[in-house]
Tab-separated table of C-alpha atoms and ligand atoms in Angstrom:
chain	number	residue	atom	x	y	z
A	294	UNK	CA	5.376	72.167	49.544
A	295	UNK	CA	7.066	73.187	47.112
A	296	UNK	CA	5.046	74.970	43.705
A	297	UNK	CA	6.810	75.135	40.727
A	298	UNK	CA	4.789	77.969	38.895
A	299	UNK	CA	8.273	79.341	37.721
A	300	UNK	CA	8.428	75.711	35.559
A	301	UNK	CA	6.985	76.570	32.403
A	302	UNK	CA	5.769	72.838	32.104
A	303	UNK	CA	4.038	72.577	35.067
A	304	UNK	CA	1.111	70.495	35.338
A	305	UNK	CA	-0.560	72.082	37.097
A	306	UNK	CA	-3.484	69.523	38.005
A	307	UNK	CA	-1.562	67.033	39.951
A	308	UNK	CA	2.469	68.437	40.656
A	309	UNK	CA	3.901	66.391	38.211
A	310	UNK	CA	6.674	68.557	35.716
A	311	UNK	CA	8.046	66.937	32.373
A	312	UNK	CA	10.996	64.467	33.151
A	313	UNK	CA	13.326	66.978	30.331
A	314	UNK	CA	15.884	64.031	29.778
A	315	UNK	CA	17.311	66.542	26.970
A	316	UNK	CA	18.314	69.111	29.251
A	317	UNK	CA	21.353	66.964	31.136
A	318	UNK	CA	24.898	67.865	30.795
A	319	UNK	CA	27.628	65.517	30.000
A	320	UNK	CA	28.730	66.254	34.089
A	321	UNK	CA	24.956	64.907	35.244
A	322	UNK	CA	25.372	61.450	33.206
A	323	UNK	CA	29.142	60.976	34.176
A	324	UNK	CA	27.884	61.382	37.946
A	325	UNK	CA	24.887	58.695	36.699
A	326	UNK	CA	27.821	56.452	35.252
A	327	UNK	CA	29.565	56.188	38.010
A	328	UNK	CA	27.362	56.246	41.064
A	329	UNK	CA	25.973	53.506	38.406
A	330	UNK	CA	29.272	51.743	37.917
A	331	UNK	CA	30.442	51.965	41.211
A	332	UNK	CA	26.944	50.376	43.335
A	333	UNK	CA	26.220	47.587	40.318
A	334	UNK	CA	29.953	46.135	41.336
A	335	UNK	CA	29.160	46.289	44.796
A	336	UNK	CA	25.359	44.977	45.460
A	337	UNK	CA	25.928	41.774	43.237
A	338	UNK	CA	25.015	39.470	46.471
A	339	UNK	CA	24.234	42.218	47.751
A	340	UNK	CA	20.786	42.998	46.635
A	341	UNK	CA	17.821	40.766	46.400
A	342	UNK	CA	17.493	38.434	43.147
A	343	UNK	CA	14.066	40.562	42.032
A	344	UNK	CA	16.049	44.019	42.465
A	345	UNK	CA	18.942	42.920	40.577
A	346	UNK	CA	16.167	41.420	37.618
A	347	UNK	CA	13.911	44.671	37.010
A	348	UNK	CA	17.382	46.675	37.283
A	349	UNK	CA	18.445	44.362	34.461
A	350	UNK	CA	14.906	44.758	32.619
A	351	UNK	CA	14.475	47.590	32.060
A	352	UNK	CA	17.693	48.689	30.664
A	353	UNK	CA	19.032	50.818	33.351
A	354	UNK	CA	22.778	51.246	33.073
A	355	UNK	CA	25.926	52.464	32.781
A	356	UNK	CA	25.148	54.621	29.583
A	357	UNK	CA	23.655	57.390	31.361
A	358	UNK	CA	20.349	58.982	33.422
A	359	UNK	CA	17.166	57.027	31.661
A	360	UNK	CA	14.847	58.832	30.305
A	361	UNK	CA	11.348	58.195	32.450
A	362	UNK	CA	9.939	57.542	29.250
A	363	UNK	CA	12.213	54.200	27.684
A	364	UNK	CA	11.379	52.779	31.406
A	365	UNK	CA	7.781	53.806	31.133
A	366	UNK	CA	6.918	51.578	28.321
A	367	UNK	CA	8.601	48.793	30.119
A	368	UNK	CA	6.856	48.788	33.109
A	369	UNK	CA	3.548	49.774	31.609
A	370	UNK	CA	3.706	46.123	30.294
A	371	UNK	CA	4.790	44.518	33.457
A	372	UNK	CA	2.882	46.412	36.847
A	373	UNK	CA	1.385	48.609	35.144
A	374	UNK	CA	3.087	51.235	37.141
A	375	UNK	CA	5.005	54.685	35.663
A	376	UNK	CA	7.803	56.831	36.867
A	377	UNK	CA	6.861	60.608	37.130
A	378	UNK	CA	9.022	64.183	37.384
A	379	UNK	CA	7.978	66.097	40.199
A	380	UNK	CA	9.849	69.866	41.298
A	381	UNK	CA	10.947	68.710	44.918
A	382	UNK	CA	8.591	68.103	47.949
A	383	UNK	CA	5.088	67.515	47.036
A	384	UNK	CA	2.126	67.521	49.270
A	385	UNK	CA	1.367	64.218	51.474
A	386	UNK	CA	-1.476	64.068	49.746
A	387	UNK	CA	-0.335	64.452	46.096
A	388	UNK	CA	2.700	62.026	47.493
A	389	UNK	CA	0.037	59.418	48.575
A	390	UNK	CA	-2.411	59.671	45.493
A	391	UNK	CA	-0.281	59.403	42.813
A	392	UNK	CA	1.028	56.298	44.838
A	393	UNK	CA	-2.274	54.698	44.569
A	394	UNK	CA	-2.370	55.385	41.016
A	395	UNK	CA	0.593	52.974	40.083
A	396	UNK	CA	2.455	56.274	39.576
A	397	UNK	CA	6.534	56.548	41.295
A	398	UNK	CA	7.636	60.056	41.901
A	399	UNK	CA	10.370	60.786	40.698
A	400	UNK	CA	13.129	63.566	41.575
A	401	UNK	CA	14.591	64.800	37.996
A	402	UNK	CA	18.140	66.772	39.382
A	403	UNK	CA	21.097	64.248	40.587
A	404	UNK	CA	23.304	65.224	42.954
A	405	UNK	CA	26.955	67.276	41.845
A	406	UNK	CA	30.068	65.260	41.947
A	407	UNK	CA	31.262	66.218	46.002
A	408	UNK	CA	27.767	64.568	46.647
A	409	UNK	CA	28.648	61.372	45.787
A	410	UNK	CA	28.505	59.537	48.872
A	411	UNK	CA	25.607	61.666	51.052
A	412	UNK	CA	22.771	63.695	50.616
A	413	UNK	CA	20.048	64.957	53.287
A	414	UNK	CA	17.527	64.783	50.062
A	415	UNK	CA	16.902	62.186	47.513
A	416	UNK	CA	17.724	62.883	43.560
A	417	UNK	CA	16.540	60.808	40.192
A	418	UNK	CA	19.640	57.906	41.575
A	419	UNK	CA	18.709	57.049	44.529
A	420	UNK	CA	14.403	57.401	43.140
A	421	UNK	CA	15.464	56.025	40.225
A	422	UNK	CA	17.404	53.393	41.033
A	423	UNK	CA	16.511	52.723	44.135
A	424	UNK	CA	13.675	52.697	43.435
A	425	UNK	CA	12.266	52.064	40.555
A	426	UNK	CA	13.651	47.826	39.336
A	427	UNK	CA	11.079	46.215	42.413
A	428	UNK	CA	8.011	48.314	40.387
A	429	UNK	CA	8.128	45.639	38.169
A	430	UNK	CA	7.692	42.842	41.006
A	431	UNK	CA	4.245	42.391	40.993
A	432	UNK	CA	3.930	41.397	44.464
A	433	UNK	CA	6.200	44.687	45.181
A	434	UNK	CA	4.478	46.599	42.894
A	435	UNK	CA	0.744	45.452	44.646
A	436	UNK	CA	1.917	46.428	47.774
A	437	UNK	CA	3.614	50.702	46.956
A	438	UNK	CA	-0.014	50.880	45.662
A	439	UNK	CA	-1.628	49.403	48.621
A	440	UNK	CA	0.547	51.575	50.752
A	441	UNK	CA	-0.264	54.850	48.982
A	442	UNK	CA	-4.357	53.803	49.403
A	443	UNK	CA	-2.944	53.209	53.286
A	444	UNK	CA	-1.207	56.664	52.912
A	445	UNK	CA	-4.154	58.506	52.591
A	446	UNK	CA	-6.606	56.789	54.459
A	447	UNK	CA	-3.867	57.448	57.485
A	448	UNK	CA	-3.817	61.209	56.353
A	449	UNK	CA	-7.755	61.261	57.273
A	450	UNK	CA	-7.247	59.435	61.110
A	451	UNK	CA	-4.424	61.477	61.924
A	452	UNK	CA	-1.825	58.136	62.278
A	453	UNK	CA	0.525	59.623	59.803
A	454	UNK	CA	3.595	59.431	62.238
A	455	UNK	CA	2.962	55.886	62.486
A	456	UNK	CA	2.347	54.828	58.980
A	457	UNK	CA	5.259	56.407	57.546
A	458	UNK	CA	7.988	54.187	59.806
A	459	UNK	CA	6.311	50.979	57.472
A	460	UNK	CA	7.143	52.496	54.477
A	461	UNK	CA	11.014	53.695	56.265
A	462	UNK	CA	11.547	50.213	57.747
A	463	UNK	CA	10.367	48.571	54.541
A	464	UNK	CA	10.780	50.231	51.378
A	465	UNK	CA	13.345	52.204	52.063
A	466	UNK	CA	15.211	50.078	54.572
A	467	UNK	CA	14.205	46.585	54.306
A	468	UNK	CA	16.014	43.302	54.040
A	469	UNK	CA	14.965	40.194	52.901
A	470	UNK	CA	15.554	36.527	53.809
A	471	UNK	CA	16.808	34.584	51.791
A	472	UNK	CA	18.260	30.773	52.075
A	473	UNK	CA	21.861	32.425	50.541
A	474	UNK	CA	21.649	34.873	53.624
A	475	UNK	CA	19.977	38.613	53.888
A	476	UNK	CA	19.531	39.886	51.398
A	477	UNK	CA	18.407	44.048	50.705
A	478	UNK	CA	15.234	45.662	48.873
A	479	UNK	CA	15.266	48.916	50.409
A	480	UNK	CA	16.415	52.097	48.024
A	481	UNK	CA	17.572	53.914	50.519
A	482	UNK	CA	20.474	51.767	51.418
A	483	UNK	CA	20.392	50.124	47.607
A	484	UNK	CA	21.639	53.920	46.492
A	485	UNK	CA	23.600	54.170	49.079
A	486	UNK	CA	27.178	53.115	49.221
A	487	UNK	CA	28.035	52.404	52.686
A	488	UNK	CA	24.788	51.311	54.094
A	489	UNK	CA	24.619	48.671	51.425
A	490	UNK	CA	28.356	47.457	53.308
A	491	UNK	CA	27.478	48.410	56.841
A	492	UNK	CA	23.582	46.634	57.074
A	493	UNK	CA	24.754	43.312	55.767
A	494	UNK	CA	28.379	42.990	57.328
A	495	UNK	CA	28.126	44.708	60.308
A	496	UNK	CA	27.440	43.546	63.626
A	497	UNK	CA	26.545	46.328	65.077
A	498	UNK	CA	22.460	46.825	64.083
A	499	UNK	CA	19.589	45.199	64.551
A	500	UNK	CA	18.308	42.224	62.069
A	501	UNK	CA	14.282	41.922	63.131
A	502	UNK	CA	12.188	39.979	62.093
A	503	UNK	CA	8.966	42.459	60.624
A	504	UNK	CA	6.683	42.129	63.436
A	505	UNK	CA	3.888	45.254	61.505
A	506	UNK	CA	2.575	46.523	65.779
A	507	UNK	CA	6.244	46.540	66.235
A	508	UNK	CA	7.121	49.022	63.101
A	509	UNK	CA	4.601	51.127	63.767
A	510	UNK	CA	6.102	52.128	67.227
A	511	UNK	CA	9.733	52.492	66.370
A	512	UNK	CA	10.798	55.338	65.515
A	513	UNK	CA	14.009	55.833	63.092
A	514	UNK	CA	16.823	57.858	62.250
A	515	UNK	CA	17.307	60.002	59.064
A	516	UNK	CA	20.610	61.254	59.607
A	517	UNK	CA	22.917	58.528	59.771
A	518	UNK	CA	23.303	54.815	59.697
A	519	UNK	CA	19.794	52.503	60.539
A	520	UNK	CA	20.194	50.501	64.334
A	521	UNK	CA	18.010	48.543	63.021
A	522	UNK	CA	16.803	47.001	60.229
A	523	UNK	CA	13.607	44.899	59.513
A	524	UNK	CA	13.467	41.470	57.476
A	525	UNK	CA	11.094	40.398	55.307
A	526	UNK	CA	10.752	36.397	54.182
A	527	UNK	CA	8.942	37.074	51.470
A	528	UNK	CA	6.912	39.930	49.369
A	529	UNK	CA	4.106	38.319	49.507
A	530	UNK	CA	4.556	38.978	53.441
A	531	UNK	CA	5.152	42.019	53.648
A	532	UNK	CA	1.717	42.735	51.389
A	533	UNK	CA	-0.695	40.015	53.076
A	534	UNK	CA	0.337	40.538	57.041
A	535	UNK	CA	-0.302	44.899	56.458
A	536	UNK	CA	-3.784	43.337	54.711
A	537	UNK	CA	-5.883	44.204	57.623
A	538	UNK	CA	-7.807	47.401	58.223
A	539	UNK	CA	-5.231	50.015	59.969
A	540	UNK	CA	-7.542	51.860	61.778
A	541	UNK	CA	-8.175	49.892	65.165
A	542	UNK	CA	-4.250	49.411	64.958
A	543	UNK	CA	-4.008	52.382	65.200
A	544	UNK	CA	-6.440	52.793	68.061
A	545	UNK	CA	-3.971	50.217	70.101
A	546	UNK	CA	-1.161	51.628	69.566
A	547	UNK	CA	-2.142	54.916	70.100
A	548	UNK	CA	-1.402	54.527	73.736
A	549	UNK	CA	1.563	52.285	73.898
A	550	UNK	CA	4.794	54.178	74.312
A	551	UNK	CA	7.613	54.488	71.239
A	552	UNK	CA	10.575	52.644	70.634
A	553	UNK	CA	13.895	54.583	70.362
A	554	UNK	CA	15.678	52.954	67.314
A	555	UNK	CA	18.202	51.054	68.859
A	556	UNK	CA	15.918	48.961	71.556
A	557	UNK	CA	14.995	45.580	71.322
A	558	UNK	CA	12.151	43.900	72.578
A	559	UNK	CA	11.390	40.882	74.156
A	560	UNK	CA	9.327	39.962	71.979
A	561	UNK	CA	12.242	40.548	69.086
A	562	UNK	CA	12.529	37.270	67.221
A	563	UNK	CA	16.777	38.141	65.290
A	564	UNK	CA	17.377	36.976	62.180
A	565	UNK	CA	21.124	36.147	61.502
A	566	UNK	CA	22.482	35.366	64.846
A	567	UNK	CA	21.185	36.744	68.038
A	568	UNK	CA	20.478	39.432	70.470
A	569	UNK	CA	23.153	37.766	73.525
A	570	UNK	CA	25.661	36.092	70.548
A	571	UNK	CA	27.031	40.042	70.041
A	572	UNK	CA	27.127	40.409	74.660
A	573	UNK	CA	25.934	43.660	76.702
A	574	UNK	CA	29.350	44.868	75.336
A	575	UNK	CA	27.467	46.442	71.967
A	576	UNK	CA	24.941	47.620	74.417
A	577	UNK	CA	26.361	49.279	76.430
A	578	UNK	CA	28.606	51.120	73.408
A	579	UNK	CA	25.884	51.461	72.177
A	580	UNK	CA	24.110	53.336	75.737
A	581	UNK	CA	27.635	55.217	76.148
A	582	UNK	CA	27.042	56.959	72.845
A	583	UNK	CA	24.288	58.309	73.882
B	701	LIG	N1	-4.049	47.812	55.189
B	701	LIG	C1	-3.571	49.341	55.177
B	701	LIG	C2	-4.689	49.996	56.401
B	701	LIG	O1	-6.468	49.282	56.453
B	701	LIG	C3	-3.169	49.664	53.811
B	701	LIG	C4	-2.049	49.370	53.963
B	701	LIG	C5	-1.775	48.266	53.243
B	701	LIG	C6	-0.523	50.439	54.134
B	701	LIG	C7	-0.239	48.256	52.695
B	701	LIG	C8	0.185	49.970	54.584
B	701	LIG	C9	0.691	49.242	53.520
B	701	LIG	O2	-4.774	51.040	56.517
B	702	FE	FE1	13.350	57.063	48.574
């Protein structure tokens, strides 16, 4: 956990700090503009409608880094969520605690011009451009709050390694099935130029229908594009399938083997083209790469 005792505007009770919007320089705003323009062109026909509507509604635009006070005006009137700035990594308990209270924790720094394509840690472009628009959607807003409560519970039960996979494969890297084909709703994809293309257009990754227990068992990669994406039918489905008590599920899964990121299970339902269409050559290649 990063403490920010040296930062004068730290609120020591809840780890939040002021965004200090006035402190951004022209270069910071120019970086946002460049990222925004590039990504917004790309996401037409790729991002789900709910996300694009949220972007519009919040007035997130190319002008420059959004001011959290303005975002919060709109969010307050739509789903009651708020965006709060934090100095960097905070404890899991603080992260889930905020989420359970409908506060989305965001970073306030923006990447440098040399980091346009790849970042290890989230910056404000990932957090705000990627995550915040969907907070205007009532079903997604409820899901994320429920996740926050579930996070606090998983912490108590020692099951966070399992639950973290659900966040990863939905909130960060989720796809949504629509009549027009799969669309992106995961923030990790929405803020990444390369993965926005890869996750939909490339033949390599698996696209598998949402399956809660399957996801809780599946490890994930943090250093490369995902090998598997899980596709939901609707945000309502996400909400209803995660509504049951997870405590017995965690106990059940404790005895089962984990699934590697690229592996396919007999019970998997492929979305948009069967696994066998792609032939065993793909699988062999994957093994070859180690
Ligand atoms: N139902 C889950 C539990 O009992 C909580 C949860 C909801 C977790 C939604 C994730 C997402 O732990
Ligand atoms: Fe994120």
